[in-house]
PDB file of C-alpha atoms in Angstrom:
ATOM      1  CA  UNK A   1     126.431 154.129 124.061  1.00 61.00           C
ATOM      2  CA  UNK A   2     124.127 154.739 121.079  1.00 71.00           C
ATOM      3  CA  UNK A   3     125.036 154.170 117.633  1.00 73.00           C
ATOM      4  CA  UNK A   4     128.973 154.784 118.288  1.00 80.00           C
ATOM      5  CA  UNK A   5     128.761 151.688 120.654  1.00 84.00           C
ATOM      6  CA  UNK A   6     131.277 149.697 118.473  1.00 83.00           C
ATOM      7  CA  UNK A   7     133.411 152.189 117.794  1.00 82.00           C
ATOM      8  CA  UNK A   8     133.967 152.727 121.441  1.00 86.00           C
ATOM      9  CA  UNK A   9     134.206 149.679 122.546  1.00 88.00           C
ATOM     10  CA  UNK A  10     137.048 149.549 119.849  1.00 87.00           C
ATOM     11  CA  UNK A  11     138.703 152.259 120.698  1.00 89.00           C
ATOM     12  CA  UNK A  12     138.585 150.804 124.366  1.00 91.00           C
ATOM     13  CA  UNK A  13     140.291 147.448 123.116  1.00 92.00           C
ATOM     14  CA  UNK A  14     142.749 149.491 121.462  1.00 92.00           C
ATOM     15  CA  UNK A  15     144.045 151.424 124.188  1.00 94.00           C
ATOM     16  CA  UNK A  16     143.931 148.153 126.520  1.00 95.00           C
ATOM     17  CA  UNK A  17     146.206 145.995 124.087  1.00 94.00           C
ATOM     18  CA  UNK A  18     148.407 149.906 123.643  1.00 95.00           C
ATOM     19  CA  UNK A  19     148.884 149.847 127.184  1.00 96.00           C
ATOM     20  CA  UNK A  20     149.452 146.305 127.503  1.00 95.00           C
ATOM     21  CA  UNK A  21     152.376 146.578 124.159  1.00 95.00           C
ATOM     22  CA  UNK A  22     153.821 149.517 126.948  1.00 96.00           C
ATOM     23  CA  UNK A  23     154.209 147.171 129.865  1.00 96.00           C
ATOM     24  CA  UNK A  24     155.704 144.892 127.785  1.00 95.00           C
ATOM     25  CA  UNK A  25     157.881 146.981 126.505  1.00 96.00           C
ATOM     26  CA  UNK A  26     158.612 148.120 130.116  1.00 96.00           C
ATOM     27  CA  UNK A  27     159.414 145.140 131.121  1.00 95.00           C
ATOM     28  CA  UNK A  28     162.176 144.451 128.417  1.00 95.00           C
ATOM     29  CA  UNK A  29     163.714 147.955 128.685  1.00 96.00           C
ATOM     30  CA  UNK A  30     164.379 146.800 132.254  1.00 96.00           C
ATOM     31  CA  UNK A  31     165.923 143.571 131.531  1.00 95.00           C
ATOM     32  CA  UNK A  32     167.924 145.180 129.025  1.00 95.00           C
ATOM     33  CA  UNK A  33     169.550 147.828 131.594  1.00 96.00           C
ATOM     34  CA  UNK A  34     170.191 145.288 134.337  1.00 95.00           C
ATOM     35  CA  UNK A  35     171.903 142.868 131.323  1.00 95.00           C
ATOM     36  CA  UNK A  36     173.626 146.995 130.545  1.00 94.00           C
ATOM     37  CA  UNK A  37     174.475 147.421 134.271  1.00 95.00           C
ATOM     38  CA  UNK A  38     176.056 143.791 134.524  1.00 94.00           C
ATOM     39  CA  UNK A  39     178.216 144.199 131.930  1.00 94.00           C
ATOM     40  CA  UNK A  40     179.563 147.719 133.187  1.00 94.00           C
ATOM     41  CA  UNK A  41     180.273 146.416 136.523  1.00 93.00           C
ATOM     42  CA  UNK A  42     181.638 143.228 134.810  1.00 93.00           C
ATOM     43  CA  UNK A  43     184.057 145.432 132.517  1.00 92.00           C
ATOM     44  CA  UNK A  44     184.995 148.249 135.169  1.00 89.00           C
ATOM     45  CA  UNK A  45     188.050 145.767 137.219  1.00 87.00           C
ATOM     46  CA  UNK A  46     189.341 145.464 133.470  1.00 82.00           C
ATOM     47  CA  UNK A  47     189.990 149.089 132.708  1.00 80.00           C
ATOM     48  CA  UNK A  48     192.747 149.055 135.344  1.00 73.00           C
ATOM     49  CA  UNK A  49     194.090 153.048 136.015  1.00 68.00           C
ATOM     50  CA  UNK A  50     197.140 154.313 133.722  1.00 66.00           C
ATOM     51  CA  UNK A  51     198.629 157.626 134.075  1.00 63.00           C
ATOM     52  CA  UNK A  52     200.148 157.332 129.966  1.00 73.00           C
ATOM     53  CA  UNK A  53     197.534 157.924 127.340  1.00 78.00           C
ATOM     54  CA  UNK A  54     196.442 154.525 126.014  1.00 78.00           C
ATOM     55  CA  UNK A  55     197.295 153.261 122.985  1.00 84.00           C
ATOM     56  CA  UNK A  56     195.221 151.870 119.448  1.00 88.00           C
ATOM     57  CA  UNK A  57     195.946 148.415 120.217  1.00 88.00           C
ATOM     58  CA  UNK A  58     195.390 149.047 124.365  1.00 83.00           C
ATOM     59  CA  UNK A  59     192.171 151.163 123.069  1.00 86.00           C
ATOM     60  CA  UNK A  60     191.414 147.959 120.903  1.00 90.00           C
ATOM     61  CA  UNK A  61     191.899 145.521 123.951  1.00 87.00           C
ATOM     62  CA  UNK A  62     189.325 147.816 125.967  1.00 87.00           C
ATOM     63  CA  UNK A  63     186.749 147.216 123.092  1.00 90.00           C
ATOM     64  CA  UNK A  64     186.664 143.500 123.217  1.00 92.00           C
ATOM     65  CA  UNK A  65     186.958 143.619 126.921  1.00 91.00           C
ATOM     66  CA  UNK A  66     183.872 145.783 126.963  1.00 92.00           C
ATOM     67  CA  UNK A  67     181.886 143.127 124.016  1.00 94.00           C
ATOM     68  CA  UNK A  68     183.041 140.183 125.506  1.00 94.00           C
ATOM     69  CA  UNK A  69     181.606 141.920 129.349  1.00 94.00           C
ATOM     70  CA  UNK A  70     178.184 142.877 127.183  1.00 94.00           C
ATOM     71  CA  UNK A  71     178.153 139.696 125.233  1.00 95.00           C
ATOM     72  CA  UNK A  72     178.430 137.419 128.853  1.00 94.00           C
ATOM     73  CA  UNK A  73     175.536 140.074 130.196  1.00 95.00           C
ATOM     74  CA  UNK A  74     173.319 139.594 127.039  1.00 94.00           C
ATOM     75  CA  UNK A  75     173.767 135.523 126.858  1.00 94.00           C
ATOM     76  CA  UNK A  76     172.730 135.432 130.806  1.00 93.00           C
ATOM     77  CA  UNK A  77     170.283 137.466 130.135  1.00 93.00           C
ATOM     78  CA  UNK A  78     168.925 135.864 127.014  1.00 93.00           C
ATOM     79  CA  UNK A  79     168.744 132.351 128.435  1.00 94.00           C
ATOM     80  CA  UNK A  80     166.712 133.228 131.241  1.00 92.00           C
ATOM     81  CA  UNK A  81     163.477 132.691 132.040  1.00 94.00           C
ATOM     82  CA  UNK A  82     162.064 136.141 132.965  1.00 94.00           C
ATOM     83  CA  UNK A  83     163.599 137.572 129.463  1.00 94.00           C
ATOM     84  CA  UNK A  84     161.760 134.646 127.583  1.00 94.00           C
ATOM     85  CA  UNK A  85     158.496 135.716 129.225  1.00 95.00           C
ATOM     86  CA  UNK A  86     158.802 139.211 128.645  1.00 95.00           C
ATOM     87  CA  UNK A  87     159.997 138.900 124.786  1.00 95.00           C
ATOM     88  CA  UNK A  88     156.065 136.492 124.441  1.00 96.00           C
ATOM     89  CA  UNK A  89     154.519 138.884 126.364  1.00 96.00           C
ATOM     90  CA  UNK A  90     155.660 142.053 124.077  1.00 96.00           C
ATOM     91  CA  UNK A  91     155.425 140.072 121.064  1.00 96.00           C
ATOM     92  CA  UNK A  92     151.822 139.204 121.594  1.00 96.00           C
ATOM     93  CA  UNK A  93     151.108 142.457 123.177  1.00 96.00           C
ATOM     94  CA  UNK A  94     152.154 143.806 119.804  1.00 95.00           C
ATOM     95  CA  UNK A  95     149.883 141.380 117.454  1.00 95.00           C
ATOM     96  CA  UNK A  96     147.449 141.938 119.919  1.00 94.00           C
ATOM     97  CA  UNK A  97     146.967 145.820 118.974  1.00 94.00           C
ATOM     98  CA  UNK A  98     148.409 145.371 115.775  1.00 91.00           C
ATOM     99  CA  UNK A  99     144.821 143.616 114.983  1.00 91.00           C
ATOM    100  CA  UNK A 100     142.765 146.068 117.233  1.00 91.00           C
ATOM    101  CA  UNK A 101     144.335 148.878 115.337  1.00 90.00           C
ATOM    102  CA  UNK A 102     143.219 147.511 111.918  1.00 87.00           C
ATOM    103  CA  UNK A 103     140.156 147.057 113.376  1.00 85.00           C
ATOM    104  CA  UNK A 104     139.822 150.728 113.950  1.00 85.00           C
ATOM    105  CA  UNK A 105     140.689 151.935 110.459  1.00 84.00           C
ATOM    106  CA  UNK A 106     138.811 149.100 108.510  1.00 85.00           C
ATOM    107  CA  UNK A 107     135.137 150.590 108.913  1.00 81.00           C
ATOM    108  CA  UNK A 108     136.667 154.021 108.305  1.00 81.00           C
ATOM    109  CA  UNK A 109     138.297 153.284 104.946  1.00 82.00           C
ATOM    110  CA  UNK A 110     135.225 151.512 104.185  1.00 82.00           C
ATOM    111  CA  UNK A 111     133.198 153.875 104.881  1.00 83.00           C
ATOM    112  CA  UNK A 112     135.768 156.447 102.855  1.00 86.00           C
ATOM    113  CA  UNK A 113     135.567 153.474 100.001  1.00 86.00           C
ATOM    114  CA  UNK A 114     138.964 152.787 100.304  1.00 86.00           C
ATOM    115  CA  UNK A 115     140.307 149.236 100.014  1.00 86.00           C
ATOM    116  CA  UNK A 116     141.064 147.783 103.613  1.00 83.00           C
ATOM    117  CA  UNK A 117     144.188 145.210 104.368  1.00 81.00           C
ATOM    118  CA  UNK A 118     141.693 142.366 104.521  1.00 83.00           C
ATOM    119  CA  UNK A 119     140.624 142.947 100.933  1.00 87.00           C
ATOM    120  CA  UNK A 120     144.340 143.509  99.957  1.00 89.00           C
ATOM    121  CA  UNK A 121     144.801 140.417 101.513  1.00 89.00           C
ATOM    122  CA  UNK A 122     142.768 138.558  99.627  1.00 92.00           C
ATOM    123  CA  UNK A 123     143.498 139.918  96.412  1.00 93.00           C
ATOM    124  CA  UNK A 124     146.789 139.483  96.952  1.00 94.00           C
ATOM    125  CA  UNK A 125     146.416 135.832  97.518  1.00 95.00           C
ATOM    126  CA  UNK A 126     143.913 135.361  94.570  1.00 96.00           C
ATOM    127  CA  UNK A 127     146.826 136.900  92.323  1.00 96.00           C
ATOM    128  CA  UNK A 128     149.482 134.380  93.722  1.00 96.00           C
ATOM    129  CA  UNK A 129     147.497 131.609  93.021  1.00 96.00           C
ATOM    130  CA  UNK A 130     146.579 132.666  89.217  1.00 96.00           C
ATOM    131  CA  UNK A 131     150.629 133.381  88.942  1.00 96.00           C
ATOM    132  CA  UNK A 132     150.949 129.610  90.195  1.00 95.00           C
ATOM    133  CA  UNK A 133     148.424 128.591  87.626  1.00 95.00           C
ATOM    134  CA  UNK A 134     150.164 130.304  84.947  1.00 95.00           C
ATOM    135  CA  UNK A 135     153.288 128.671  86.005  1.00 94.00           C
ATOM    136  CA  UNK A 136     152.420 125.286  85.651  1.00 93.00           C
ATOM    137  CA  UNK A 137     150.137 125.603  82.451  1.00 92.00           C
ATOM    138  CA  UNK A 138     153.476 127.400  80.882  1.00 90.00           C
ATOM    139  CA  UNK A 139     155.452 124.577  82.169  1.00 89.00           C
ATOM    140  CA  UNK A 140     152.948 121.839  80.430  1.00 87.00           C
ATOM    141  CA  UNK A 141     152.654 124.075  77.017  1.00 85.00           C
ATOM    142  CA  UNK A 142     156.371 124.254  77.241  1.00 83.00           C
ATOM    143  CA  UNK A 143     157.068 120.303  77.483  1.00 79.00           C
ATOM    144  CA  UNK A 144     154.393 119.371  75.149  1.00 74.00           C
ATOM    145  CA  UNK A 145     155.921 121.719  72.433  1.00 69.00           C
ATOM    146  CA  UNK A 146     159.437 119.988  72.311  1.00 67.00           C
ATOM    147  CA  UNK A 147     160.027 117.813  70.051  1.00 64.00           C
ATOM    148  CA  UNK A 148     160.271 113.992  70.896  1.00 61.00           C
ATOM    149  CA  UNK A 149     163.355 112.847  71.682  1.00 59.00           C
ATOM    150  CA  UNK A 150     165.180 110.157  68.899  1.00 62.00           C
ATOM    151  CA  UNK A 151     164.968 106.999  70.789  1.00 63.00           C
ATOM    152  CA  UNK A 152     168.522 105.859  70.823  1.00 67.00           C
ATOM    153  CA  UNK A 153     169.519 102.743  69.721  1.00 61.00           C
ATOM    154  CA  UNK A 154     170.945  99.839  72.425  1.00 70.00           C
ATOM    155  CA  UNK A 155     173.844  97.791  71.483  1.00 73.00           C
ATOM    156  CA  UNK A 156     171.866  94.943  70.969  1.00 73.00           C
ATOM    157  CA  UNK A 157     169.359  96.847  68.441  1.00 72.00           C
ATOM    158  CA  UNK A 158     172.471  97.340  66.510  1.00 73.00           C
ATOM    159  CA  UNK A 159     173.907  94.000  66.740  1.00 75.00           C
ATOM    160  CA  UNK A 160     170.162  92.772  65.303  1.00 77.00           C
ATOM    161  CA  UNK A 161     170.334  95.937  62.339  1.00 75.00           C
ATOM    162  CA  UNK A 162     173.737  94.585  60.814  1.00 77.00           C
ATOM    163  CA  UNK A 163     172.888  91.055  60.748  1.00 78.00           C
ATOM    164  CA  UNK A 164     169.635  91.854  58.834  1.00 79.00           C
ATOM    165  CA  UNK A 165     171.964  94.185  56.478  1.00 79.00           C
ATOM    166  CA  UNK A 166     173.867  91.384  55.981  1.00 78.00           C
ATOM    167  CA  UNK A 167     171.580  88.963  54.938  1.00 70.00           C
TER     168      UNK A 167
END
């Protein structure tokens, strides 16, 4: 309350969208250890027991047993819905207090006279579009300092050109 009001209710939004960016990310860690467990289960039949030490090319055949197991695990889980859902909802959850954050810092640094990412911002785009301008007023000064091409002459001009000559 008082004169802090906005920077408390700030700091409130920020910690809401944090916590929401944590679920999120709960969520996905999740998906990613069942897709994990899936392909262990899927690649422990394969491993077969062997009382000989293996060898590089049985140790090689193990490898792409175990991508090929991870690989089936991931595309399952990748195609589903509930990994689709949780990817949005962590992606937004992470825009979400991406932009509460900057809100946070933005009075500070303006307060410390510091320039804040939405001035950057701008100035940044200011200077692309001067660059742009530059561009294309070098590209006109460029074409209308060339010389004119010599207009080349069609057979029939020439045809026309001896005949006079010859006359």
């Amino acid at each position: 309350l008082g004169p802090t009001r906005e920077q408390q209710e700030r700091w409130q939004r920020a910690a809401a969208a944090w916590q929401r960016l944590q679920e999120a990310q709960r969520r996905l860690r999740r998906l990613w250890w069942d897709a994990l467990s899936e392909a262990a289960r899927a690649f422990a039949p394969r491993l077969g027991a062997t009382a000989t030490p293996p060898t590089p090319e049985a140790m090689h055949g193990l490898y792409d047993a175990w991508v090929d197991c991870a690989e089936e695990a991931y595309a399952g889980m990748a195609h589903g819905e509930a990994f689709g859902t949780a990817l949005a909802a962590a992606v937004k959850a992470a825009g979400e207090w991406r932009d509460e954050s900057a809100a946070l810092i933005e009075p500070w640094a303006k307060w410390r006279d510091w320039p804040t990412r939405s001035e950057i911002n701008s100035l940044s785009l200011r200077v692309r579009a001067l660059e742009a301008k530059q561009r294309e007023s070098n590209r006109k000064n460029a074409s209308a300092a060339r010389p004119a091409a010599k207009k080349r002459a069609t057979p029939a001009k020439k045809r026309t050109a001896r005949r006079r000559a010859e006359r």
